[in-house]
Amino acid sequence: MDLPSIITGWYPPSRENWEFIVYAWQFFPLVTATQWLTDWYPAGKTSIESKYNLPGKWAWAIMESVGPITVMYCMLTIPSKVGAETLPWGNWTMAALYIIHYIYRAPIFAYVSPSMSPIHPLVFATACLWNLINGLSIGGWVGGYGPNTREAWGGRLYEMEIGLVIWGWSLLANFFHDDDLREIRRSTLRRQKEQAQKEGKPIEGVDKFYMVPKNGLFQYVLYAHYLCEFFEWAGFWMIGGLGCIPARTFLINEMATMIPRAVAGKRWYIEKFGKEKIGKRKAIFPGLL
């Protein structure tokens, strides 16, 4: 499909610019190192009062949609630049997995959440930029700057199948642990509604209501949903092959972003609920961190 370029040479990227993006994106963990120095993160549990805050659900859905839109756009525009009439099924498989994840992560996640804390414009802007760059990196690879023939995928069937199994089960585990967090607010909201009907009082709401999750891997770590996502993208990298730099960088950058947030989040849980309530739970890696 011959769609017009939105920003010539960059969206979609030329091969030269894509190679620069892929190379530079590998150094992103140096940026995230600053997160180890502060617990300030104006979104989610640690959102702040600000007149500039954006509505949580809408901001989340928009910023998490940037990546899949970018990948899909690359899939429709780059093949003609590399002379590929059609892309192999391996390219479409990886693109589909990425998009499926973000269909859940963006509109569905926002829709099914009972409530979401407001998001500061700084978090919104940086998340949009993160997803844009990552989308260009992944999108360029699956769009044709990576393997673009059936022969390029040859001999990797079993490796891809194992990666698909890891990705699929990890996505389901992600669903489970996300929903366990949502159920905390749903059950609380149900109790509030029942009490409101009996006593004729207004519903308090659950916008900033939190409890310590206890089911599944939450018995061992406080951010089990993060851990499941790491395994999900490790499976994605396996599908692309160890030489798939964009998939590897995606996993490393996500870990570099989310691990310090999980560690800071554990401090938040301890401050709010106390050490006894948290017990021996780690932040993100069972028995380690």
PDB file of N, CA and C in Angstrom, residues 42-101:
ATOM      1  N   PRO A  42       4.477  11.164  38.600  1.00  0.00           N
ATOM      2  CA  PRO A  42       3.117  11.693  38.742  1.00  0.00           C
ATOM      3  C   PRO A  42       2.061  10.965  37.906  1.00  0.00           C
ATOM      4  N   ALA A  43       1.872   9.706  38.204  1.00  0.00           N
ATOM      5  CA  ALA A  43       0.830   8.900  37.564  1.00  0.00           C
ATOM      6  C   ALA A  43       0.587   7.679  38.438  1.00  0.00           C
ATOM      7  N   GLY A  44      -0.577   7.057  38.274  1.00  0.00           N
ATOM      8  CA  GLY A  44      -0.890   5.844  39.028  1.00  0.00           C
ATOM      9  C   GLY A  44      -0.935   6.083  40.531  1.00  0.00           C
ATOM     10  N   LYS A  45      -0.346   5.156  41.287  1.00  0.00           N
ATOM     11  CA  LYS A  45      -0.359   5.248  42.746  1.00  0.00           C
ATOM     12  C   LYS A  45       0.258   6.545  43.257  1.00  0.00           C
ATOM     13  N   THR A  46       1.245   7.033  42.533  1.00  0.00           N
ATOM     14  CA  THR A  46       1.995   8.206  42.981  1.00  0.00           C
ATOM     15  C   THR A  46       1.615   9.470  42.213  1.00  0.00           C
ATOM     16  N   SER A  47       0.387   9.504  41.675  1.00  0.00           N
ATOM     17  CA  SER A  47      -0.064  10.694  40.970  1.00  0.00           C
ATOM     18  C   SER A  47      -0.166  11.869  41.944  1.00  0.00           C
ATOM     19  N   ILE A  48      -0.038  13.068  41.422  1.00  0.00           N
ATOM     20  CA  ILE A  48      -0.053  14.271  42.246  1.00  0.00           C
ATOM     21  C   ILE A  48      -1.224  15.161  41.855  1.00  0.00           C
ATOM     22  N   GLU A  49      -1.581  16.070  42.743  1.00  0.00           N
ATOM     23  CA  GLU A  49      -2.611  17.062  42.439  1.00  0.00           C
ATOM     24  C   GLU A  49      -1.990  18.151  41.567  1.00  0.00           C
ATOM     25  N   SER A  50      -2.562  18.359  40.403  1.00  0.00           N
ATOM     26  CA  SER A  50      -2.064  19.389  39.498  1.00  0.00           C
ATOM     27  C   SER A  50      -3.191  19.826  38.574  1.00  0.00           C
ATOM     28  N   LYS A  51      -3.271  21.136  38.343  1.00  0.00           N
ATOM     29  CA  LYS A  51      -4.311  21.638  37.444  1.00  0.00           C
ATOM     30  C   LYS A  51      -4.044  21.227  35.995  1.00  0.00           C
ATOM     31  N   TYR A  52      -2.835  20.745  35.731  1.00  0.00           N
ATOM     32  CA  TYR A  52      -2.474  20.330  34.381  1.00  0.00           C
ATOM     33  C   TYR A  52      -2.725  18.845  34.128  1.00  0.00           C
ATOM     34  N   ASN A  53      -3.125  18.119  35.156  1.00  0.00           N
ATOM     35  CA  ASN A  53      -3.337  16.678  35.014  1.00  0.00           C
ATOM     36  C   ASN A  53      -4.339  16.357  33.909  1.00  0.00           C
ATOM     37  N   LEU A  54      -4.105  15.224  33.254  1.00  0.00           N
ATOM     38  CA  LEU A  54      -5.000  14.746  32.208  1.00  0.00           C
ATOM     39  C   LEU A  54      -5.850  13.598  32.754  1.00  0.00           C
ATOM     40  N   PRO A  55      -7.084  13.443  32.257  1.00  0.00           N
ATOM     41  CA  PRO A  55      -7.914  12.311  32.706  1.00  0.00           C
ATOM     42  C   PRO A  55      -7.195  10.990  32.458  1.00  0.00           C
ATOM     43  N   GLY A  56      -7.118  10.160  33.495  1.00  0.00           N
ATOM     44  CA  GLY A  56      -6.307   8.953  33.431  1.00  0.00           C
ATOM     45  C   GLY A  56      -6.648   8.023  32.282  1.00  0.00           C
ATOM     46  N   LYS A  57      -7.931   7.708  32.106  1.00  0.00           N
ATOM     47  CA  LYS A  57      -8.307   6.724  31.093  1.00  0.00           C
ATOM     48  C   LYS A  57      -8.000   7.210  29.684  1.00  0.00           C
ATOM     49  N   TRP A  58      -8.364   8.431  29.392  1.00  0.00           N
ATOM     50  CA  TRP A  58      -8.143   8.956  28.040  1.00  0.00           C
ATOM     51  C   TRP A  58      -6.657   9.115  27.747  1.00  0.00           C
ATOM     52  N   ALA A  59      -5.908   9.647  28.712  1.00  0.00           N
ATOM     53  CA  ALA A  59      -4.470   9.842  28.505  1.00  0.00           C
ATOM     54  C   ALA A  59      -3.776   8.498  28.288  1.00  0.00           C
ATOM     55  N   TRP A  60      -4.156   7.510  29.103  1.00  0.00           N
ATOM     56  CA  TRP A  60      -3.553   6.179  28.990  1.00  0.00           C
ATOM     57  C   TRP A  60      -3.837   5.570  27.626  1.00  0.00           C
ATOM     58  N   ALA A  61      -5.096   5.596  27.201  1.00  0.00           N
ATOM     59  CA  ALA A  61      -5.472   4.983  25.935  1.00  0.00           C
ATOM     60  C   ALA A  61      -4.742   5.627  24.756  1.00  0.00           C
ATOM     61  N   ILE A  62      -4.591   6.938  24.803  1.00  0.00           N
ATOM     62  CA  ILE A  62      -3.928   7.640  23.699  1.00  0.00           C
ATOM     63  C   ILE A  62      -2.438   7.329  23.669  1.00  0.00           C
ATOM     64  N   MET A  63      -1.768   7.450  24.821  1.00  0.00           N
ATOM     65  CA  MET A  63      -0.310   7.286  24.819  1.00  0.00           C
ATOM     66  C   MET A  63       0.095   5.847  24.519  1.00  0.00           C
ATOM     67  N   GLU A  64      -0.726   4.871  24.902  1.00  0.00           N
ATOM     68  CA  GLU A  64      -0.400   3.482  24.630  1.00  0.00           C
ATOM     69  C   GLU A  64      -0.798   3.054  23.215  1.00  0.00           C
ATOM     70  N   SER A  65      -1.515   3.906  22.498  1.00  0.00           N
ATOM     71  CA  SER A  65      -1.907   3.597  21.122  1.00  0.00           C
ATOM     72  C   SER A  65      -0.869   4.048  20.109  1.00  0.00           C
ATOM     73  N   VAL A  66       0.056   4.901  20.522  1.00  0.00           N
ATOM     74  CA  VAL A  66       1.041   5.448  19.590  1.00  0.00           C
ATOM     75  C   VAL A  66       1.889   4.345  18.961  1.00  0.00           C
ATOM     76  N   GLY A  67       2.334   3.376  19.775  1.00  0.00           N
ATOM     77  CA  GLY A  67       3.196   2.302  19.295  1.00  0.00           C
ATOM     78  C   GLY A  67       2.547   1.438  18.233  1.00  0.00           C
ATOM     79  N   PRO A  68       1.373   0.843  18.499  1.00  0.00           N
ATOM     80  CA  PRO A  68       0.761  -0.036  17.492  1.00  0.00           C
ATOM     81  C   PRO A  68       0.360   0.698  16.216  1.00  0.00           C
ATOM     82  N   ILE A  69      -0.069   1.953  16.343  1.00  0.00           N
ATOM     83  CA  ILE A  69      -0.395   2.730  15.145  1.00  0.00           C
ATOM     84  C   ILE A  69       0.859   2.911  14.293  1.00  0.00           C
ATOM     85  N   THR A  70       1.978   3.181  14.951  1.00  0.00           N
ATOM     86  CA  THR A  70       3.241   3.377  14.236  1.00  0.00           C
ATOM     87  C   THR A  70       3.699   2.100  13.555  1.00  0.00           C
ATOM     88  N   VAL A  71       3.606   0.977  14.252  1.00  0.00           N
ATOM     89  CA  VAL A  71       4.004  -0.303  13.667  1.00  0.00           C
ATOM     90  C   VAL A  71       3.136  -0.629  12.452  1.00  0.00           C
ATOM     91  N   MET A  72       1.838  -0.436  12.578  1.00  0.00           N
ATOM     92  CA  MET A  72       0.947  -0.731  11.459  1.00  0.00           C
ATOM     93  C   MET A  72       1.238   0.173  10.270  1.00  0.00           C
ATOM     94  N   TYR A  73       1.527   1.433  10.536  1.00  0.00           N
ATOM     95  CA  TYR A  73       1.849   2.376   9.464  1.00  0.00           C
ATOM     96  C   TYR A  73       3.134   1.956   8.747  1.00  0.00           C
ATOM     97  N   CYS A  74       4.120   1.518   9.505  1.00  0.00           N
ATOM     98  CA  CYS A  74       5.368   1.039   8.902  1.00  0.00           C
ATOM     99  C   CYS A  74       5.127  -0.199   8.051  1.00  0.00           C
ATOM    100  N   MET A  75       4.265  -1.087   8.535  1.00  0.00           N
ATOM    101  CA  MET A  75       3.964  -2.303   7.779  1.00  0.00           C
ATOM    102  C   MET A  75       3.322  -1.985   6.429  1.00  0.00           C
ATOM    103  N   LEU A  76       2.606  -0.874   6.346  1.00  0.00           N
ATOM    104  CA  LEU A  76       1.888  -0.522   5.127  1.00  0.00           C
ATOM    105  C   LEU A  76       2.690   0.381   4.196  1.00  0.00           C
ATOM    106  N   THR A  77       3.787   0.949   4.682  1.00  0.00           N
ATOM    107  CA  THR A  77       4.533   1.914   3.874  1.00  0.00           C
ATOM    108  C   THR A  77       5.950   1.487   3.504  1.00  0.00           C
ATOM    109  N   ILE A  78       6.616   0.748   4.372  1.00  0.00           N
ATOM    110  CA  ILE A  78       8.023   0.411   4.128  1.00  0.00           C
ATOM    111  C   ILE A  78       8.224  -0.649   3.043  1.00  0.00           C
ATOM    112  N   PRO A  79       7.348  -1.666   2.931  1.00  0.00           N
ATOM    113  CA  PRO A  79       7.593  -2.693   1.904  1.00  0.00           C
ATOM    114  C   PRO A  79       7.854  -2.127   0.509  1.00  0.00           C
ATOM    115  N   SER A  80       7.131  -1.101   0.114  1.00  0.00           N
ATOM    116  CA  SER A  80       7.340  -0.531  -1.222  1.00  0.00           C
ATOM    117  C   SER A  80       8.708   0.122  -1.340  1.00  0.00           C
ATOM    118  N   LYS A  81       9.260   0.559  -0.213  1.00  0.00           N
ATOM    119  CA  LYS A  81      10.580   1.204  -0.230  1.00  0.00           C
ATOM    120  C   LYS A  81      11.706   0.191  -0.427  1.00  0.00           C
ATOM    121  N   VAL A  82      11.447  -1.076  -0.035  1.00  0.00           N
ATOM    122  CA  VAL A  82      12.482  -2.100  -0.165  1.00  0.00           C
ATOM    123  C   VAL A  82      12.182  -3.059  -1.316  1.00  0.00           C
ATOM    124  N   GLY A  83      11.156  -2.741  -2.097  1.00  0.00           N
ATOM    125  CA  GLY A  83      10.824  -3.559  -3.257  1.00  0.00           C
ATOM    126  C   GLY A  83      10.170  -4.871  -2.918  1.00  0.00           C
ATOM    127  N   ALA A  84       9.514  -4.947  -1.774  1.00  0.00           N
ATOM    128  CA  ALA A  84       8.830  -6.185  -1.369  1.00  0.00           C
ATOM    129  C   ALA A  84       7.345  -6.071  -1.698  1.00  0.00           C
ATOM    130  N   GLU A  85       6.851  -6.933  -2.568  1.00  0.00           N
ATOM    131  CA  GLU A  85       5.426  -6.910  -2.902  1.00  0.00           C
ATOM    132  C   GLU A  85       4.583  -7.375  -1.722  1.00  0.00           C
ATOM    133  N   THR A  86       5.046  -8.399  -1.056  1.00  0.00           N
ATOM    134  CA  THR A  86       4.369  -8.896   0.143  1.00  0.00           C
ATOM    135  C   THR A  86       5.426  -9.218   1.198  1.00  0.00           C
ATOM    136  N   LEU A  87       5.021  -9.168   2.442  1.00  0.00           N
ATOM    137  CA  LEU A  87       5.918  -9.520   3.535  1.00  0.00           C
ATOM    138  C   LEU A  87       5.661 -10.955   3.971  1.00  0.00           C
ATOM    139  N   PRO A  88       6.691 -11.668   4.426  1.00  0.00           N
ATOM    140  CA  PRO A  88       6.502 -13.054   4.884  1.00  0.00           C
ATOM    141  C   PRO A  88       5.619 -13.124   6.130  1.00  0.00           C
ATOM    142  N   TRP A  89       5.104 -14.322   6.373  1.00  0.00           N
ATOM    143  CA  TRP A  89       4.193 -14.499   7.509  1.00  0.00           C
ATOM    144  C   TRP A  89       4.870 -14.216   8.835  1.00  0.00           C
ATOM    145  N   GLY A  90       6.195 -14.400   8.916  1.00  0.00           N
ATOM    146  CA  GLY A  90       6.906 -14.113  10.162  1.00  0.00           C
ATOM    147  C   GLY A  90       6.818 -12.643  10.534  1.00  0.00           C
ATOM    148  N   ASN A  91       6.917 -11.766   9.542  1.00  0.00           N
ATOM    149  CA  ASN A  91       6.791 -10.332   9.798  1.00  0.00           C
ATOM    150  C   ASN A  91       5.403  -9.985  10.306  1.00  0.00           C
ATOM    151  N   TRP A  92       4.388 -10.544   9.639  1.00  0.00           N
ATOM    152  CA  TRP A  92       3.010 -10.248  10.041  1.00  0.00           C
ATOM    153  C   TRP A  92       2.682 -10.855  11.402  1.00  0.00           C
ATOM    154  N   THR A  93       3.300 -11.994  11.716  1.00  0.00           N
ATOM    155  CA  THR A  93       3.072 -12.607  13.031  1.00  0.00           C
ATOM    156  C   THR A  93       3.581 -11.693  14.138  1.00  0.00           C
ATOM    157  N   MET A  94       4.809 -11.187  13.983  1.00  0.00           N
ATOM    158  CA  MET A  94       5.369 -10.320  15.021  1.00  0.00           C
ATOM    159  C   MET A  94       4.592  -9.019  15.134  1.00  0.00           C
ATOM    160  N   ALA A  95       4.208  -8.459  13.991  1.00  0.00           N
ATOM    161  CA  ALA A  95       3.416  -7.230  14.020  1.00  0.00           C
ATOM    162  C   ALA A  95       2.075  -7.476  14.708  1.00  0.00           C
ATOM    163  N   ALA A  96       1.448  -8.613  14.416  1.00  0.00           N
ATOM    164  CA  ALA A  96       0.155  -8.934  15.019  1.00  0.00           C
ATOM    165  C   ALA A  96       0.263  -9.094  16.526  1.00  0.00           C
ATOM    166  N   LEU A  97       1.323  -9.761  16.999  1.00  0.00           N
ATOM    167  CA  LEU A  97       1.502  -9.951  18.437  1.00  0.00           C
ATOM    168  C   LEU A  97       1.673  -8.606  19.139  1.00  0.00           C
ATOM    169  N   TYR A  98       2.462  -7.737  18.540  1.00  0.00           N
ATOM    170  CA  TYR A  98       2.680  -6.405  19.112  1.00  0.00           C
ATOM    171  C   TYR A  98       1.365  -5.635  19.188  1.00  0.00           C
ATOM    172  N   ILE A  99       0.605  -5.678  18.104  1.00  0.00           N
ATOM    173  CA  ILE A  99      -0.650  -4.923  18.044  1.00  0.00           C
ATOM    174  C   ILE A  99      -1.692  -5.521  18.976  1.00  0.00           C
ATOM    175  N   ILE A 100      -1.771  -6.854  19.046  1.00  0.00           N
ATOM    176  CA  ILE A 100      -2.720  -7.502  19.961  1.00  0.00           C
ATOM    177  C   ILE A 100      -2.453  -7.070  21.397  1.00  0.00           C
ATOM    178  N   HIS A 101      -1.175  -7.079  21.785  1.00  0.00           N
ATOM    179  CA  HIS A 101      -0.836  -6.652  23.145  1.00  0.00           C
ATOM    180  C   HIS A 101      -1.345  -5.251  23.409  1.00  0.00           C
TER     181      HIS A 101
END
